[in-house]
PDB file of C-alpha atoms in Angstrom:
ATOM      1  CA  MET A   1       0.000   0.000   0.000  1.00  0.00           C
ATOM      2  CA  GLU A   2       1.330   3.438  -0.936  1.00  0.00           C
ATOM      3  CA  ASN A   3       2.364   5.723   1.912  1.00  0.00           C
ATOM      4  CA  SER A   4      -0.266   8.366   1.131  1.00  0.00           C
ATOM      5  CA  LEU A   5      -3.021   5.729   1.033  1.00  0.00           C
ATOM      6  CA  LEU A   6      -1.765   4.192   4.288  1.00  0.00           C
ATOM      7  CA  LEU A   7      -1.696   7.592   5.989  1.00  0.00           C
ATOM      8  CA  GLY A   8      -5.258   8.243   4.846  1.00  0.00           C
ATOM      9  CA  LEU A   9      -6.332   4.834   6.165  1.00  0.00           C
ATOM     10  CA  VAL A  10      -4.674   5.420   9.560  1.00  0.00           C
ATOM     11  CA  SER A  11      -6.366   8.825   9.838  1.00  0.00           C
ATOM     12  CA  TYR A  12      -9.736   7.370   8.859  1.00  0.00           C
ATOM     13  CA  VAL A  13      -9.530   4.491  11.352  1.00  0.00           C
ATOM     14  CA  CYS A  14      -8.417   6.857  14.110  1.00  0.00           C
ATOM     15  CA  VAL A  15     -11.365   9.185  13.519  1.00  0.00           C
ATOM     16  CA  MET A  16     -13.884   6.332  13.274  1.00  0.00           C
ATOM     17  CA  SER A  17     -12.504   4.614  16.375  1.00  0.00           C
ATOM     18  CA  ILE A  18     -12.087   7.545  18.747  1.00  0.00           C
ATOM     19  CA  THR A  19     -15.260   9.518  18.021  1.00  0.00           C
ATOM     20  CA  PRO A  20     -18.357   8.889  20.146  1.00  0.00           C
ATOM     21  CA  GLY A  21     -20.529   5.991  19.138  1.00  0.00           C
ATOM     22  CA  PRO A  22     -22.238   2.948  20.623  1.00  0.00           C
ATOM     23  CA  ASN A  23     -19.002   1.005  21.167  1.00  0.00           C
ATOM     24  CA  ASN A  24     -17.238   3.849  22.953  1.00  0.00           C
ATOM     25  CA  VAL A  25     -20.144   4.731  25.224  1.00  0.00           C
ATOM     26  CA  MET A  26     -20.495   1.060  26.164  1.00  0.00           C
ATOM     27  CA  LEU A  27     -16.748   0.825  26.839  1.00  0.00           C
ATOM     28  CA  MET A  28     -16.805   3.902  29.049  1.00  0.00           C
ATOM     29  CA  SER A  29     -19.740   2.443  30.985  1.00  0.00           C
ATOM     30  CA  SER A  30     -17.959  -0.881  31.337  1.00  0.00           C
ATOM     31  CA  GLY A  31     -14.735   0.776  32.502  1.00  0.00           C
ATOM     32  CA  LEU A  32     -16.727   2.734  35.060  1.00  0.00           C
ATOM     33  CA  LEU A  33     -18.664  -0.255  36.373  1.00  0.00           C
ATOM     34  CA  PHE A  34     -16.139  -3.078  36.064  1.00  0.00           C
ATOM     35  CA  GLY A  35     -12.713  -1.448  35.710  1.00  0.00           C
ATOM     36  CA  PHE A  36     -10.261  -1.505  32.821  1.00  0.00           C
ATOM     37  CA  ARG A  37      -9.019  -5.089  33.196  1.00  0.00           C
ATOM     38  CA  ARG A  38     -12.502  -6.639  33.176  1.00  0.00           C
ATOM     39  CA  THR A  39     -13.386  -4.507  30.121  1.00  0.00           C
ATOM     40  CA  CYS A  40     -10.494  -5.921  28.053  1.00  0.00           C
ATOM     41  CA  PRO A  41     -12.506  -8.794  26.490  1.00  0.00           C
ATOM     42  CA  HIS A  42     -15.093  -6.244  25.361  1.00  0.00           C
ATOM     43  CA  MET A  43     -12.326  -4.079  23.863  1.00  0.00           C
ATOM     44  CA  LEU A  44     -10.799  -7.042  22.003  1.00  0.00           C
ATOM     45  CA  GLY A  45     -14.152  -8.128  20.618  1.00  0.00           C
ATOM     46  CA  ILE A  46     -14.681  -4.847  18.787  1.00  0.00           C
ATOM     47  CA  PRO A  47     -11.719  -5.114  16.365  1.00  0.00           C
ATOM     48  CA  LEU A  48     -12.369  -8.840  15.902  1.00  0.00           C
ATOM     49  CA  GLY A  49     -15.926  -8.042  14.867  1.00  0.00           C
ATOM     50  CA  MET A  50     -14.628  -5.294  12.575  1.00  0.00           C
ATOM     51  CA  ILE A  51     -12.249  -7.732  10.873  1.00  0.00           C
ATOM     52  CA  ALA A  52     -15.142 -10.099  10.202  1.00  0.00           C
ATOM     53  CA  GLN A  53     -17.184  -7.221   8.790  1.00  0.00           C
ATOM     54  CA  LEU A  54     -14.326  -6.055   6.579  1.00  0.00           C
ATOM     55  CA  TRP A  55     -13.997  -9.531   5.075  1.00  0.00           C
ATOM     56  CA  LEU A  56     -17.770  -9.804   4.556  1.00  0.00           C
ATOM     57  CA  VAL A  57     -17.934  -6.395   2.877  1.00  0.00           C
ATOM     58  CA  ALA A  58     -14.923  -7.276   0.732  1.00  0.00           C
ATOM     59  CA  ALA A  59     -16.677 -10.511  -0.254  1.00  0.00           C
ATOM     60  CA  GLY A  60     -19.686  -8.570  -1.520  1.00  0.00           C
ATOM     61  CA  LEU A  61     -22.031  -8.082   1.409  1.00  0.00           C
ATOM     62  CA  GLY A  62     -21.835  -4.331   0.840  1.00  0.00           C
ATOM     63  CA  VAL A  63     -23.604  -4.845  -2.487  1.00  0.00           C
ATOM     64  CA  LEU A  64     -26.378  -6.755  -0.695  1.00  0.00           C
ATOM     65  CA  PHE A  65     -26.847  -3.841   1.732  1.00  0.00           C
ATOM     66  CA  ALA A  66     -27.098  -1.443  -1.193  1.00  0.00           C
ATOM     67  CA  MET A  67     -29.702  -3.648  -2.901  1.00  0.00           C
ATOM     68  CA  GLU A  68     -31.710  -4.446   0.248  1.00  0.00           C
ATOM     69  CA  PRO A  69     -32.228  -1.317   2.390  1.00  0.00           C
ATOM     70  CA  GLY A  70     -34.598  -3.341   4.587  1.00  0.00           C
ATOM     71  CA  LEU A  71     -31.636  -5.351   5.839  1.00  0.00           C
ATOM     72  CA  GLN A  72     -29.948  -2.183   7.074  1.00  0.00           C
ATOM     73  CA  LEU A  73     -33.193  -1.114   8.729  1.00  0.00           C
ATOM     74  CA  ALA A  74     -33.402  -4.449  10.557  1.00  0.00           C
ATOM     75  CA  LEU A  75     -29.791  -4.058  11.774  1.00  0.00           C
ATOM     76  CA  LYS A  76     -30.523  -0.547  13.028  1.00  0.00           C
ATOM     77  CA  ALA A  77     -33.620  -1.739  14.875  1.00  0.00           C
ATOM     78  CA  ALA A  78     -31.768  -4.653  16.497  1.00  0.00           C
ATOM     79  CA  GLY A  79     -28.885  -2.413  17.545  1.00  0.00           C
ATOM     80  CA  SER A  80     -31.300   0.159  18.964  1.00  0.00           C
ATOM     81  CA  LEU A  81     -33.128  -2.457  21.024  1.00  0.00           C
ATOM     82  CA  TYR A  82     -29.845  -3.785  22.404  1.00  0.00           C
ATOM     83  CA  LEU A  83     -28.713  -0.294  23.417  1.00  0.00           C
ATOM     84  CA  LEU A  84     -32.083   0.378  25.072  1.00  0.00           C
ATOM     85  CA  TRP A  85     -31.680  -2.821  27.076  1.00  0.00           C
ATOM     86  CA  LEU A  86     -28.181  -1.744  28.184  1.00  0.00           C
ATOM     87  CA  ALA A  87     -29.438   1.736  29.069  1.00  0.00           C
ATOM     88  CA  ALA A  88     -32.240   0.252  31.181  1.00  0.00           C
ATOM     89  CA  ARG A  89     -29.746  -1.936  33.055  1.00  0.00           C
ATOM     90  CA  LEU A  90     -27.569   1.082  33.802  1.00  0.00           C
ATOM     91  CA  TRP A  91     -30.534   3.207  34.865  1.00  0.00           C
ATOM     92  CA  ARG A  92     -31.654   0.567  37.362  1.00  0.00           C
ATOM     93  CA  ALA A  93     -28.150   0.085  38.782  1.00  0.00           C
ATOM     94  CA  ALA A  94     -28.793   2.315  41.786  1.00  0.00           C
ATOM     95  CA  GLU A  95     -25.479   1.609  43.470  1.00  0.00           C
ATOM     96  CA  MET A  96     -22.047   0.507  42.345  1.00  0.00           C
ATOM     97  CA  GLU A  97     -22.474  -2.652  44.456  1.00  0.00           C
ATOM     98  CA  GLU A  98     -25.465  -3.671  42.366  1.00  0.00           C
ATOM     99  CA  ALA A  99     -23.509  -3.007  39.182  1.00  0.00           C
ATOM    100  CA  ARG A 100     -20.679  -5.209  40.437  1.00  0.00           C
ATOM    101  CA  ALA A 101     -23.110  -8.120  40.698  1.00  0.00           C
ATOM    102  CA  SER A 102     -23.666  -8.004  36.939  1.00  0.00           C
ATOM    103  CA  ARG A 103     -21.091  -9.035  34.348  1.00  0.00           C
ATOM    104  CA  PRO A 104     -19.262  -7.045  31.683  1.00  0.00           C
ATOM    105  CA  ILE A 105     -19.843  -7.714  28.002  1.00  0.00           C
ATOM    106  CA  THR A 106     -17.869 -10.737  26.843  1.00  0.00           C
ATOM    107  CA  LEU A 107     -15.561 -10.948  23.842  1.00  0.00           C
ATOM    108  CA  LEU A 108     -18.137 -12.878  21.788  1.00  0.00           C
ATOM    109  CA  GLN A 109     -20.943 -10.472  22.723  1.00  0.00           C
ATOM    110  CA  ALA A 110     -18.760  -7.558  21.595  1.00  0.00           C
ATOM    111  CA  VAL A 111     -18.004  -9.338  18.298  1.00  0.00           C
ATOM    112  CA  ALA A 112     -21.720 -10.011  17.771  1.00  0.00           C
ATOM    113  CA  PHE A 113     -22.683  -6.420  18.568  1.00  0.00           C
ATOM    114  CA  GLN A 114     -20.625  -5.167  15.623  1.00  0.00           C
ATOM    115  CA  PHE A 115     -23.080  -6.904  13.296  1.00  0.00           C
ATOM    116  CA  VAL A 116     -25.963  -4.727  14.543  1.00  0.00           C
ATOM    117  CA  ASN A 117     -23.882  -1.556  14.845  1.00  0.00           C
ATOM    118  CA  PRO A 118     -24.506   0.681  11.819  1.00  0.00           C
ATOM    119  CA  LYS A 119     -21.413   2.802  12.553  1.00  0.00           C
ATOM    120  CA  ALA A 120     -19.268  -0.346  12.315  1.00  0.00           C
ATOM    121  CA  TRP A 121     -20.854  -1.353   8.980  1.00  0.00           C
ATOM    122  CA  LEU A 122     -20.339   2.164   7.657  1.00  0.00           C
ATOM    123  CA  ALA A 123     -16.691   2.097   8.739  1.00  0.00           C
ATOM    124  CA  ALA A 124     -16.129  -1.295   7.087  1.00  0.00           C
ATOM    125  CA  ALA A 125     -17.883  -0.397   3.822  1.00  0.00           C
ATOM    126  CA  THR A 126     -16.115   2.953   3.530  1.00  0.00           C
ATOM    127  CA  ALA A 127     -12.710   1.454   4.297  1.00  0.00           C
ATOM    128  CA  ILE A 128     -13.106  -1.216   1.621  1.00  0.00           C
ATOM    129  CA  ALA A 129     -14.407   1.263  -0.948  1.00  0.00           C
ATOM    130  CA  ALA A 130     -11.772   3.929  -0.274  1.00  0.00           C
ATOM    131  CA  PHE A 131      -8.642   1.941   0.503  1.00  0.00           C
ATOM    132  CA  THR A 132      -8.737  -1.101  -1.794  1.00  0.00           C
ATOM    133  CA  PRO A 133      -7.947   0.163  -5.280  1.00  0.00           C
ATOM    134  CA  PRO A 134      -9.185  -1.927  -8.196  1.00  0.00           C
ATOM    135  CA  GLY A 135      -6.813  -4.333  -9.820  1.00  0.00           C
ATOM    136  CA  GLY A 136      -4.067  -6.447  -8.314  1.00  0.00           C
ATOM    137  CA  GLY A 137      -3.200  -6.574  -4.660  1.00  0.00           C
ATOM    138  CA  TYR A 138      -6.804  -6.621  -3.402  1.00  0.00           C
ATOM    139  CA  LEU A 139      -6.091  -9.250  -0.745  1.00  0.00           C
ATOM    140  CA  SER A 140      -2.926  -7.530   0.494  1.00  0.00           C
ATOM    141  CA  HIS A 141      -4.805  -4.219   0.810  1.00  0.00           C
ATOM    142  CA  LEU A 142      -7.561  -5.980   2.747  1.00  0.00           C
ATOM    143  CA  LEU A 143      -5.011  -7.475   5.139  1.00  0.00           C
ATOM    144  CA  VAL A 144      -3.424  -4.057   5.720  1.00  0.00           C
ATOM    145  CA  ILE A 145      -6.849  -2.534   6.417  1.00  0.00           C
ATOM    146  CA  CYS A 146      -7.568  -5.258   8.994  1.00  0.00           C
ATOM    147  CA  LEU A 147      -4.200  -4.723  10.692  1.00  0.00           C
ATOM    148  CA  VAL A 148      -4.729  -0.958  10.839  1.00  0.00           C
ATOM    149  CA  PHE A 149      -8.180  -1.404  12.398  1.00  0.00           C
ATOM    150  CA  VAL A 150      -6.526  -3.426  15.180  1.00  0.00           C
ATOM    151  CA  ALA A 151      -3.300  -1.419  15.595  1.00  0.00           C
ATOM    152  CA  VAL A 152      -4.948   2.018  15.484  1.00  0.00           C
ATOM    153  CA  GLY A 153      -8.484   1.216  16.597  1.00  0.00           C
ATOM    154  CA  LEU A 154      -7.640  -0.698  19.765  1.00  0.00           C
ATOM    155  CA  PRO A 155      -5.670   2.123  21.466  1.00  0.00           C
ATOM    156  CA  CYS A 156      -8.397   4.611  20.475  1.00  0.00           C
ATOM    157  CA  ILE A 157     -11.201   2.607  22.061  1.00  0.00           C
ATOM    158  CA  ALA A 158      -9.025   1.803  25.090  1.00  0.00           C
ATOM    159  CA  ILE A 159      -9.065   5.525  25.888  1.00  0.00           C
ATOM    160  CA  TRP A 160     -12.819   5.337  26.457  1.00  0.00           C
ATOM    161  CA  ALA A 161     -12.568   2.308  28.752  1.00  0.00           C
ATOM    162  CA  GLY A 162      -9.679   3.962  30.589  1.00  0.00           C
ATOM    163  CA  PHE A 163     -11.667   7.163  31.044  1.00  0.00           C
ATOM    164  CA  GLY A 164     -14.552   5.220  32.545  1.00  0.00           C
ATOM    165  CA  ALA A 165     -12.188   3.325  34.847  1.00  0.00           C
ATOM    166  CA  ALA A 166     -10.557   6.602  35.921  1.00  0.00           C
ATOM    167  CA  LEU A 167     -13.952   7.885  37.103  1.00  0.00           C
ATOM    168  CA  LYS A 168     -14.481   4.885  39.356  1.00  0.00           C
ATOM    169  CA  PRO A 169     -12.652   6.262  42.456  1.00  0.00           C
ATOM    170  CA  TRP A 170     -14.950   9.300  42.454  1.00  0.00           C
ATOM    171  CA  LEU A 171     -17.979   7.091  42.913  1.00  0.00           C
ATOM    172  CA  ARG A 172     -17.593   6.056  46.534  1.00  0.00           C
ATOM    173  CA  ARG A 173     -20.632   8.063  47.641  1.00  0.00           C
ATOM    174  CA  PRO A 174     -23.919   6.361  46.648  1.00  0.00           C
ATOM    175  CA  GLY A 175     -25.544   9.573  45.399  1.00  0.00           C
ATOM    176  CA  VAL A 176     -22.670  10.201  42.989  1.00  0.00           C
ATOM    177  CA  ALA A 177     -22.786   6.612  41.737  1.00  0.00           C
ATOM    178  CA  LEU A 178     -26.513   6.883  41.064  1.00  0.00           C
ATOM    179  CA  ARG A 179     -26.097  10.118  39.078  1.00  0.00           C
ATOM    180  CA  ILE A 180     -23.180   8.713  37.038  1.00  0.00           C
ATOM    181  CA  ASN A 181     -25.046   5.458  36.285  1.00  0.00           C
ATOM    182  CA  ARG A 182     -28.080   7.398  35.128  1.00  0.00           C
ATOM    183  CA  ALA A 183     -25.968   9.790  33.037  1.00  0.00           C
ATOM    184  CA  MET A 184     -24.285   6.794  31.379  1.00  0.00           C
ATOM    185  CA  ALA A 185     -27.712   5.224  30.797  1.00  0.00           C
ATOM    186  CA  ALA A 186     -28.894   8.433  29.136  1.00  0.00           C
ATOM    187  CA  LEU A 187     -25.755   8.602  26.944  1.00  0.00           C
ATOM    188  CA  THR A 188     -26.198   4.956  25.961  1.00  0.00           C
ATOM    189  CA  GLY A 189     -29.793   5.647  25.015  1.00  0.00           C
ATOM    190  CA  LEU A 190     -28.873   8.800  23.113  1.00  0.00           C
ATOM    191  CA  THR A 191     -26.353   6.937  20.958  1.00  0.00           C
ATOM    192  CA  ILE A 192     -29.370   5.318  19.293  1.00  0.00           C
ATOM    193  CA  ILE A 193     -29.802   8.652  17.493  1.00  0.00           C
ATOM    194  CA  LEU A 194     -26.466   7.965  15.762  1.00  0.00           C
ATOM    195  CA  PHE A 195     -28.019   4.834  14.247  1.00  0.00           C
ATOM    196  CA  TRP A 196     -30.764   6.799  12.546  1.00  0.00           C
ATOM    197  CA  ILE A 197     -28.973   9.859  11.162  1.00  0.00           C
TER     198      ILE A 197
END
């Protein structure tokens, strides 16, 4: 891959990975409730899911999405319902002790969530369209794109989990914990708007 194309890809992945979205809000919530270490499987599942999406888009699934808008609508609806469920769990977590009794999102759940996350599909489709030039070397470009999504994306999303974990010491008083949980629930719910714009 040419240097200018690689630089563009790195910039694109950085922007898509570090900007607010469903994954990052969920990671911040998980870091807050469970700490950074217990959020690591969730963090690892995101780039693994992205790699699977990149390969599916490269294999032609992007064409299917273009031909069947109803499929995208179904993915948006499923992702919205999942985020509403997460928001409700956070809203009801009155105390940090109650939140500790629940479990963080697993690696496989994080992988699966990418398939109902419209921002992830958009990132995959755009990356394939913009950074795999026609002609020879298609597979090598695809491999580079996958590596960049891991090498650049993982540190970007780790910032969100780390930020959530950094807030944890401030939550010793129950009233503060309740307000933070409810704020995170509201943010999780509001990210649904990103699915529909």
